[in-house]
Amino acid sequence: MSHEFLTNELDENTKALIEKMENEINEKDKELSPKDEEIRKLKNELEFLKGVISNRNRKIFGASSEQVDVNQLSFFNEAEKHSDSKVEEPTLEEITYKRAKKSNYTGKKDNLANLERVVVEHKLEGEDLNCRECGEELTPIGVKSRKEIVKYIPAKLIIEEHVIYSYACKTCERATGESKIVSPEAPKTIFYNSMASNELIAHTLILKYQHAMPLYRQETYFDMMGATLSRQTLCNWTMSAADALEPIYNHMKKELLSRNYIHADETTLKVINDNGKDSKSKKYMWLYMSDTNLKPVILYDYQSTRSSSCPKNFLGDFKGFLQTDGYTGYNSVSGATRVYCLAHIRRYFHNIIVDLDKEALKNSRGVIGFNYCEQIYKLEKELRESYSNDENYYDIRFKIRTEKLAPIIDNFIDYVEREIKDALPRSPLGKALEYAKKHLPGLKNVLLDGSLEVDNNAAERAIKPFVIGRKNFLFANTAKGATASSNIYSIVETAKANNLVVERYLVYLFDNLSKIDIYDSESLENLMPWNDKIPENMKIKDKKQINPSKAYSCLTRIF
């Protein structure tokens, strides 16, 4: 057997052995592939659960504010330089600490300038006015001191009995044989033949809708004042007041839909008896409001579902800018230009980095997205501080945003597109990137008009009074009651936003609604909270006045 033959035979055996080993490796790879996929899913699930636990703990034990150390802005370039997309997000370390209780004193001087002032002079009288030494009368030489006391005058209920007399001319009666009887006009209240005065109705509404006092507590409140008013009576007054105020609500809605810019939001509500529908299912209170810079309008709308038909039916053919969170139901308002909320995008990234220390932040990919949000807010703050008093503020903001904000948003979008490829979909970072990818293009629409805001925080603030009231009321008994509440809340909150003393304004409405034609648009306009004909004694003084020219683009429609 030659050497060449042995070499060839050895090569063949080696090749067969190598081929066999490669096949075995491939078989092992096939067996391990599902395991690798399972490990990847378990890691994804672990990161997801870590995020859920961290967020839950923060809601229970942490501060509700989403503020962070301003020095984190400086981490932006550092994060880009040192971070590695292949490194997993760092594990959150749970840190417990003791927090000092904050003092209730805010350091702000109380403002009492709007209160009625009564001067009480303390002078010597009678025998005290005579000198104790010589008996002569003392002569005033000046004021020793002045002391101001804020005095509370308890409310009280009285029965105001109106006696209407009739008069006749006896001379005409003798001459003609006819008696012409004349009587003075009786005072009118919003409810015909009701014992409730307009002032009492307004007070019960304010207690319920501005101070969140349920009717069963009002029952006790009035009982301590000496009047027995049942909850049923108070409920009847509330429902009747909502009916009487409906023309005001409808006119406000007409005004809102004429604007170019609307914020919207929604929250849940429990209704016990909603026309036979399941009482356990969620019902919704929707909120729609204008820009708050001039003639603000805030409207609530009760609906039994969160269907996309709700904003569609309320807003109809609205063709301006509609700013909301990411809920797709608002897409049904097809004529509107959607503007998304930066605060919601920021919240996802904030939840990732809020518990990380400085070293962990350097390796976190989430801090990059968070700092893009901070850059946008920093620019907006600089614009407000520098130009908000300028009558051309919106034009200036539009121009500067085009130059400075547009590149930030574009870079933010590029970052999201780059990072989302390697992020675990169910991880906190993956969810943040997915949400940002969907909504950053809509956020970019703020560049279309200088009057637009980068977030929907105005709507979230406006819906809080209802949320606070909901905690006290727990539920509405009927759908009709929930609708009545939405009407009254709308008028109360719109009056507050226009700097009115709400209780006085409600009395003013009740006094005048019975005197006007409620189908006359001009008459209703004169009663609106923003109208110049509203009496001065209903306006809260010392509020910052808005320059009308700054808000012009909010009141005009772009087609």
XYZ file of C-alpha atoms in Angstrom:
559
model
C 0.000 0.000 0.000
C 1.547 3.192 -1.159
C 2.028 6.327 0.933
C -0.252 8.288 -1.432
C -3.097 5.777 -0.943
C -2.865 5.986 2.868
C -2.906 9.772 2.693
C -6.045 9.807 0.550
C -7.771 7.265 2.822
C -6.858 9.401 5.886
C -8.218 12.523 4.201
C -11.486 10.767 3.430
C -11.843 9.567 7.038
C -11.035 13.051 8.339
C -13.603 14.639 6.060
C -16.242 12.151 7.145
C -15.410 12.797 10.786
C -15.579 16.562 10.302
C -18.855 16.268 8.415
C -20.277 14.083 11.189
C -19.201 16.605 13.826
C -20.708 19.487 11.835
C -24.002 17.601 11.577
C -23.966 16.963 15.304
C -23.280 20.661 15.958
C -26.123 21.661 13.656
C -28.431 19.248 15.466
C -27.367 20.738 18.818
C -27.932 24.250 17.449
C -31.433 23.239 16.402
C -32.053 21.840 19.891
C -30.644 24.976 21.570
C -32.426 27.461 19.334
C -35.816 27.060 21.105
C -33.994 27.272 24.430
C -32.325 30.519 23.355
C -35.692 31.875 22.278
C -37.188 30.813 25.602
C -34.327 32.514 27.481
C -34.844 35.676 25.433
C -38.556 35.665 26.234
C -37.859 35.062 29.920
C -35.422 37.986 29.960
C -38.040 40.108 28.269
C -40.627 38.988 30.810
C -38.213 39.674 33.671
C -37.493 43.208 32.466
C -41.221 43.820 32.005
C -42.035 42.609 35.530
C -39.197 44.674 36.986
C -40.678 47.751 35.329
C -44.177 46.927 36.587
C -42.955 46.429 40.174
C -40.809 49.562 40.062
C -43.659 51.712 38.737
C -46.128 50.237 41.237
C -43.770 50.938 44.139
C -43.221 54.460 42.901
C -46.961 55.134 42.714
C -47.475 53.808 46.251
C -44.394 55.163 48.025
C -42.794 57.739 45.727
C -43.496 61.350 44.872
C -46.115 61.969 42.199
C -44.010 64.645 40.532
C -41.964 63.639 37.487
C -39.279 66.223 38.154
C -35.661 65.131 38.028
C -32.321 66.665 38.820
C -31.633 69.368 36.246
C -28.015 68.199 36.157
C -29.218 65.135 34.251
C -29.378 67.334 31.168
C -25.589 67.275 31.175
C -25.665 63.486 30.791
C -26.972 63.760 27.246
C -23.636 63.878 25.432
C -22.074 61.598 28.030
C -24.760 58.957 27.451
C -24.264 59.086 23.686
C -20.520 58.674 24.147
C -20.366 55.870 26.692
C -23.545 53.860 26.160
C -23.560 50.510 24.406
C -26.727 49.251 22.711
C -25.648 45.618 23.306
C -25.521 46.036 27.072
C -28.753 45.145 28.865
C -30.575 47.804 30.854
C -29.129 47.890 34.409
C -31.067 46.230 37.191
C -33.014 48.677 39.326
C -31.772 48.875 42.892
C -34.535 49.539 45.394
C -33.450 52.290 47.762
C -35.303 53.174 50.936
C -34.789 56.448 52.741
C -36.327 58.691 55.338
C -37.914 61.873 54.076
C -38.302 64.938 56.275
C -41.851 66.174 56.597
C -42.393 69.404 54.717
C -43.702 72.442 56.482
C -47.137 73.686 55.498
C -45.752 77.208 55.292
C -45.049 78.088 51.669
C -43.302 81.396 52.237
C -45.851 83.231 50.069
C -47.654 86.225 51.495
C -51.391 85.686 51.836
C -53.381 87.840 49.436
C -56.334 89.457 51.229
C -56.601 92.562 49.071
C -59.976 91.536 47.628
C -61.757 91.366 50.984
C -64.211 93.983 52.163
C -62.587 96.277 54.739
C -64.422 97.460 57.845
C -62.650 100.038 60.020
C -63.360 99.786 63.759
C -62.055 102.770 65.747
C -61.219 102.290 69.405
C -61.682 105.584 71.300
C -62.057 106.493 74.923
C -65.587 107.389 75.919
C -67.438 108.630 79.001
C -65.465 108.785 82.198
C -62.471 107.088 80.548
C -62.005 110.247 78.477
C -61.215 112.310 81.599
C -57.659 112.603 82.972
C -57.203 110.489 86.076
C -54.967 113.146 87.629
C -56.795 116.435 87.085
C -60.164 115.329 85.717
C -59.892 117.393 82.506
C -60.975 115.928 79.123
C -58.196 114.207 77.200
C -57.202 115.459 73.740
C -56.524 112.979 70.851
C -52.882 113.226 69.759
C -52.676 110.458 67.116
C -53.039 106.773 66.283
C -51.088 104.428 68.545
C -51.240 101.361 66.276
C -53.256 99.500 63.675
C -54.111 95.805 63.733
C -55.755 93.869 60.913
C -57.884 90.815 61.744
C -59.499 88.531 59.148
C -62.964 87.912 60.554
C -65.256 85.053 59.590
C -68.983 85.796 59.523
C -70.937 82.526 59.728
C -73.519 81.918 57.020
C -77.167 81.706 57.976
C -80.477 80.845 56.343
C -83.533 83.077 56.646
C -87.079 82.926 55.345
C -87.701 85.898 53.098
C -91.484 86.339 52.895
C -92.627 88.414 49.929
C -96.055 90.029 50.371
C -97.458 91.299 47.074
C -100.107 93.996 47.391
C -102.750 94.892 44.818
C -103.898 98.427 44.007
C -106.994 99.828 42.305
C -108.104 103.312 41.248
C -111.461 103.978 42.936
C -112.026 107.205 40.911
C -111.836 105.329 37.591
C -113.987 102.575 39.054
C -116.749 105.085 39.974
C -116.504 106.781 36.576
C -116.386 103.726 34.330
C -117.628 100.949 36.518
C -114.463 98.975 35.800
C -111.771 98.223 38.308
C -108.186 98.202 36.994
C -105.991 96.359 39.460
C -102.226 97.000 39.518
C -99.630 94.959 41.459
C -95.846 95.230 41.780
C -93.845 92.511 40.056
C -93.028 89.582 42.292
C -89.356 88.528 42.518
C -88.483 85.745 40.082
C -86.397 82.689 40.834
C -84.964 80.171 38.417
C -87.460 77.555 39.610
C -91.070 78.657 39.340
C -93.059 78.136 42.568
C -90.003 76.757 44.390
C -89.010 77.830 47.888
C -85.332 77.896 46.816
C -83.813 81.291 46.089
C -81.256 81.722 43.318
C -78.616 82.309 45.990
C -79.423 79.028 47.760
C -79.333 77.041 44.512
C -75.990 78.585 43.574
C -74.583 77.787 47.015
C -75.563 74.100 46.854
C -74.002 73.801 43.386
C -70.763 75.402 44.547
C -70.569 73.104 47.564
C -70.959 70.062 45.314
C -69.074 71.006 42.143
C -66.384 73.395 43.344
C -65.777 72.136 46.889
C -66.638 68.446 46.237
C -69.199 68.152 49.064
C -71.690 65.361 48.264
C -75.398 66.029 48.812
C -75.621 63.699 51.826
C -73.019 65.873 53.570
C -74.878 69.006 52.541
C -77.919 67.507 54.262
C -76.009 67.608 57.563
C -74.523 71.009 56.742
C -77.937 72.642 56.328
C -79.335 70.772 59.304
C -76.736 72.435 61.527
C -77.949 75.781 60.164
C -81.475 74.973 61.327
C -83.026 73.901 58.024
C -84.082 70.355 57.179
C -83.392 69.891 53.469
C -83.538 66.270 52.364
C -81.060 64.777 49.960
C -83.918 64.211 47.516
C -84.789 67.921 47.599
C -81.161 68.896 47.006
C -80.930 66.364 44.182
C -84.072 67.766 42.528
C -82.647 71.276 42.733
C -79.378 70.111 41.155
C -81.116 68.382 38.246
C -83.401 71.357 37.637
C -80.435 73.744 37.756
C -78.635 71.660 35.120
C -81.695 71.890 32.863
C -81.903 75.651 33.375
C -78.195 76.060 32.558
C -78.293 73.908 29.420
C -78.594 76.940 27.059
C -75.398 78.323 28.614
C -73.618 74.996 28.097
C -74.771 74.769 24.471
C -73.582 78.305 23.724
C -70.210 77.527 25.283
C -69.948 74.439 23.083
C -70.726 76.530 20.010
C -67.937 78.910 21.019
C -65.479 76.062 21.618
C -66.082 74.512 18.202
C -65.383 77.864 16.539
C -61.819 77.819 17.895
C -58.739 76.645 16.040
C -57.172 74.656 18.893
C -58.803 72.167 21.291
C -57.359 69.976 24.056
C -59.146 66.708 24.899
C -58.901 64.037 27.586
C -61.142 61.474 29.311
C -61.474 59.702 32.647
C -63.628 56.937 34.083
C -66.845 57.299 36.075
C -69.024 54.745 37.861
C -72.748 55.028 37.123
C -75.102 52.708 38.996
C -78.071 52.808 36.623
C -77.196 53.760 33.054
C -80.416 53.054 31.160
C -80.273 49.316 31.856
C -76.608 48.940 30.868
C -74.129 46.985 32.961
C -73.328 49.065 36.033
C -69.960 47.320 36.396
C -68.690 48.487 33.024
C -66.670 51.685 32.859
C -68.388 54.915 31.921
C -66.474 57.998 30.828
C -66.382 61.723 31.403
C -64.767 63.399 28.402
C -63.154 66.818 28.583
C -62.746 69.332 25.768
C -61.179 72.749 26.282
C -59.799 75.682 24.362
C -56.434 77.319 24.765
C -56.401 79.049 28.164
C -54.783 82.291 27.009
C -57.976 84.122 26.074
C -61.682 83.468 26.703
C -61.081 79.903 27.948
C -63.859 77.336 27.494
C -63.837 74.052 29.453
C -66.546 71.479 28.722
C -67.302 68.034 30.142
C -69.310 65.428 28.246
C -70.643 62.234 29.861
C -70.728 59.103 27.708
C -71.324 55.461 28.581
C -68.382 54.232 26.466
C -64.883 55.142 25.334
C -65.870 54.589 21.739
C -64.346 56.687 18.985
C -67.871 57.855 18.204
C -67.822 60.009 21.374
C -65.262 62.624 20.219
C -66.615 62.285 16.677
C -70.154 63.191 17.755
C -69.049 65.976 20.100
C -66.534 67.686 17.804
C -68.356 66.979 14.559
C -66.655 68.669 11.599
C -63.983 70.396 13.664
C -61.013 71.117 11.398
C -58.508 72.787 13.708
C -55.741 71.326 15.885
C -56.761 68.602 18.360
C -54.237 67.850 21.111
C -54.623 64.589 23.033
C -52.773 61.632 24.469
C -52.115 58.599 22.254
C -55.642 57.141 22.325
C -56.551 56.220 18.745
C -60.252 56.924 19.280
C -59.600 60.604 18.593
C -58.636 59.685 15.019
C -62.381 59.578 14.294
C -62.316 63.397 14.173
C -61.011 63.074 10.647
C -60.946 66.767 9.803
C -58.709 67.699 12.742
C -54.919 67.833 12.778
C -53.730 65.620 15.657
C -51.098 67.059 17.994
C -49.663 64.577 20.489
C -48.461 65.192 24.017
C -44.760 65.345 24.913
C -45.524 64.705 28.609
C -46.846 61.215 27.810
C -43.748 60.391 25.744
C -41.487 61.734 28.483
C -43.287 59.695 31.153
C -42.225 56.394 29.566
C -38.533 57.379 29.584
C -38.832 58.925 33.054
C -40.051 55.605 34.469
C -36.892 53.936 33.136
C -34.305 56.305 34.595
C -35.954 57.715 37.718
C -34.373 55.167 40.080
C -30.970 54.899 38.396
C -27.792 56.360 39.903
C -25.312 58.438 37.940
C -23.175 55.483 36.910
C -26.168 53.465 35.710
C -27.424 56.433 33.722
C -24.263 56.345 31.615
C -25.120 52.832 30.422
C -28.852 53.410 29.972
C -30.213 53.937 26.496
C -33.396 55.372 28.015
C -31.674 58.480 29.347
C -30.985 59.599 25.786
C -34.687 59.674 24.943
C -35.478 61.344 28.262
C -32.967 64.098 27.594
C -34.437 64.809 24.164
C -37.693 65.520 26.023
C -35.824 67.737 28.491
C -34.206 69.686 25.654
C -37.642 70.418 24.206
C -39.031 71.558 27.572
C -35.934 73.674 28.214
C -36.413 75.469 24.888
C -40.112 76.049 25.610
C -39.277 77.485 29.041
C -36.730 79.879 27.538
C -39.292 81.046 24.987
C -41.884 81.758 27.701
C -39.447 83.575 29.940
C -38.007 85.684 27.126
C -40.997 86.537 24.931
C -44.308 85.748 26.688
C -45.003 89.462 27.293
C -44.427 90.342 23.658
C -47.616 90.961 21.671
C -46.130 88.902 18.819
C -45.237 85.989 21.089
C -46.818 83.281 18.946
C -45.123 84.560 15.775
C -41.768 84.660 17.558
C -42.306 81.173 18.994
C -43.246 79.828 15.556
C -40.046 81.195 14.019
C -37.696 80.007 16.781
C -39.318 76.578 16.906
C -38.722 76.192 13.165
C -35.032 76.937 13.698
C -34.351 75.127 16.987
C -37.166 72.730 17.893
C -37.460 71.000 14.505
C -33.863 69.617 14.595
C -34.348 68.307 18.154
C -37.501 66.399 17.189
C -35.834 65.040 14.029
C -32.852 63.803 16.066
C -35.271 62.305 18.590
C -37.037 60.397 15.795
C -33.698 59.152 14.419
C -32.676 57.951 17.879
C -35.934 56.016 18.276
C -35.637 54.375 14.841
C -32.062 53.361 15.645
C -32.667 51.997 19.129
C -35.935 50.168 18.572
C -34.229 47.533 16.398
C -32.286 46.044 19.352
C -34.689 46.775 22.228
C -36.757 44.034 23.858
C -40.375 44.809 22.856
C -41.923 44.254 26.305
C -39.117 45.865 28.273
C -39.641 49.398 29.668
C -37.232 50.745 27.041
C -38.952 48.827 24.250
C -42.356 50.144 25.271
C -41.008 53.699 25.551
C -39.467 53.518 22.088
C -42.602 51.992 20.565
C -44.821 54.737 22.048
C -42.411 57.461 20.921
C -42.231 56.004 17.407
C -46.013 56.191 17.058
C -46.463 59.685 18.440
C -43.381 61.777 17.677
C -44.594 62.560 14.123
C -47.819 63.909 15.644
C -45.857 65.925 18.215
C -43.974 67.517 15.327
C -47.229 69.234 14.314
C -46.546 71.849 17.013
C -44.279 73.387 14.379
C -47.353 74.288 12.274
C -48.675 77.043 14.575
C -47.032 79.143 17.267
C -50.124 78.965 19.489
C -49.803 75.206 20.012
C -48.310 73.750 23.198
C -45.916 70.790 23.286
C -48.031 68.867 25.810
C -51.630 68.279 26.839
C -51.095 69.180 30.498
C -53.768 71.885 30.357
C -56.436 69.222 29.778
C -55.046 66.975 32.522
C -55.160 69.894 34.968
C -58.694 70.804 33.898
C -60.035 67.292 34.473
C -58.608 67.113 38.012
C -61.552 68.927 39.689
C -63.854 66.180 38.445
C -61.416 63.463 39.581
C -61.270 65.030 43.060
C -65.062 65.215 43.174
C -65.304 61.603 42.003
C -63.306 60.469 45.038
C -65.969 61.995 47.275
C -69.046 61.059 45.245
C -67.787 57.516 44.441
C -70.454 57.153 41.759
C -73.365 58.785 39.948
C -76.757 57.195 40.463
C -78.099 57.632 36.925
C -76.902 58.593 33.466
C -79.123 61.673 33.667
C -77.379 62.673 36.884
C -73.956 62.201 35.273
C -75.023 64.361 32.331
C -76.318 67.040 34.715
C -72.975 66.971 36.503
C -71.088 67.377 33.230
C -73.127 70.498 32.372
C -72.642 72.131 35.764
C -68.956 71.200 36.007
C -68.462 72.829 32.594
C -69.961 76.147 33.662
C -68.186 76.162 37.037
C -64.753 75.386 35.552
C -65.168 77.825 32.657
C -66.123 80.581 35.103
C -63.055 79.751 37.236
C -60.802 79.820 34.168
C -62.151 83.293 33.312
C -61.285 84.536 36.827
C -64.849 84.904 38.116
C -66.216 84.380 41.613
C -68.233 81.341 40.583
C -71.042 81.531 43.161
C -71.817 85.158 42.299
C -71.728 84.292 38.618
C -74.225 81.459 39.049
C -76.617 83.799 40.869
C -76.160 86.279 38.013
C -77.047 83.567 35.488
C -80.163 82.491 37.406
C -81.295 86.114 37.777
C -80.950 86.792 34.056
C -81.936 83.525 32.366
C -85.563 84.114 33.306
C -85.462 87.568 31.679
C -83.989 86.780 28.264
C -84.907 84.798 25.179
C -82.736 81.691 25.607
C -82.843 81.081 21.850
C -81.259 84.461 21.114
C -77.522 83.995 20.585
C -76.643 87.612 21.357
C -78.487 87.540 24.685
C -76.664 84.341 25.677
C -73.310 85.787 24.606
C -73.842 88.666 27.033
C -74.016 86.114 29.872
C -70.809 84.265 28.970
C -68.013 84.330 31.594
C -65.637 86.101 29.208
C -68.090 88.835 28.169
C -67.250 92.455 29.001
C -70.781 92.990 30.320
C -70.203 90.722 33.312
C -70.342 92.998 36.428
C -66.993 93.927 37.954
C -67.941 92.632 41.415
C -67.908 89.082 39.996
C -64.330 89.292 38.749
C -61.355 88.198 40.816
C -58.943 91.096 41.031
C -55.181 91.108 40.595
C -55.188 88.328 38.021
C -52.702 88.539 35.174
C -54.371 90.021 32.124
C -53.764 88.430 28.742
C -52.934 90.564 25.740
C -55.671 89.723 23.175
C -53.293 90.017 20.229
C -51.157 87.178 21.658
C -54.068 84.771 21.496
C -55.410 85.828 18.112
C -54.379 82.678 16.288
C -56.280 80.581 18.868
C -59.547 82.244 17.874
C -59.180 81.962 14.128
C -59.509 78.877 12.002
C -56.930 77.757 9.455
C -58.262 76.111 6.312
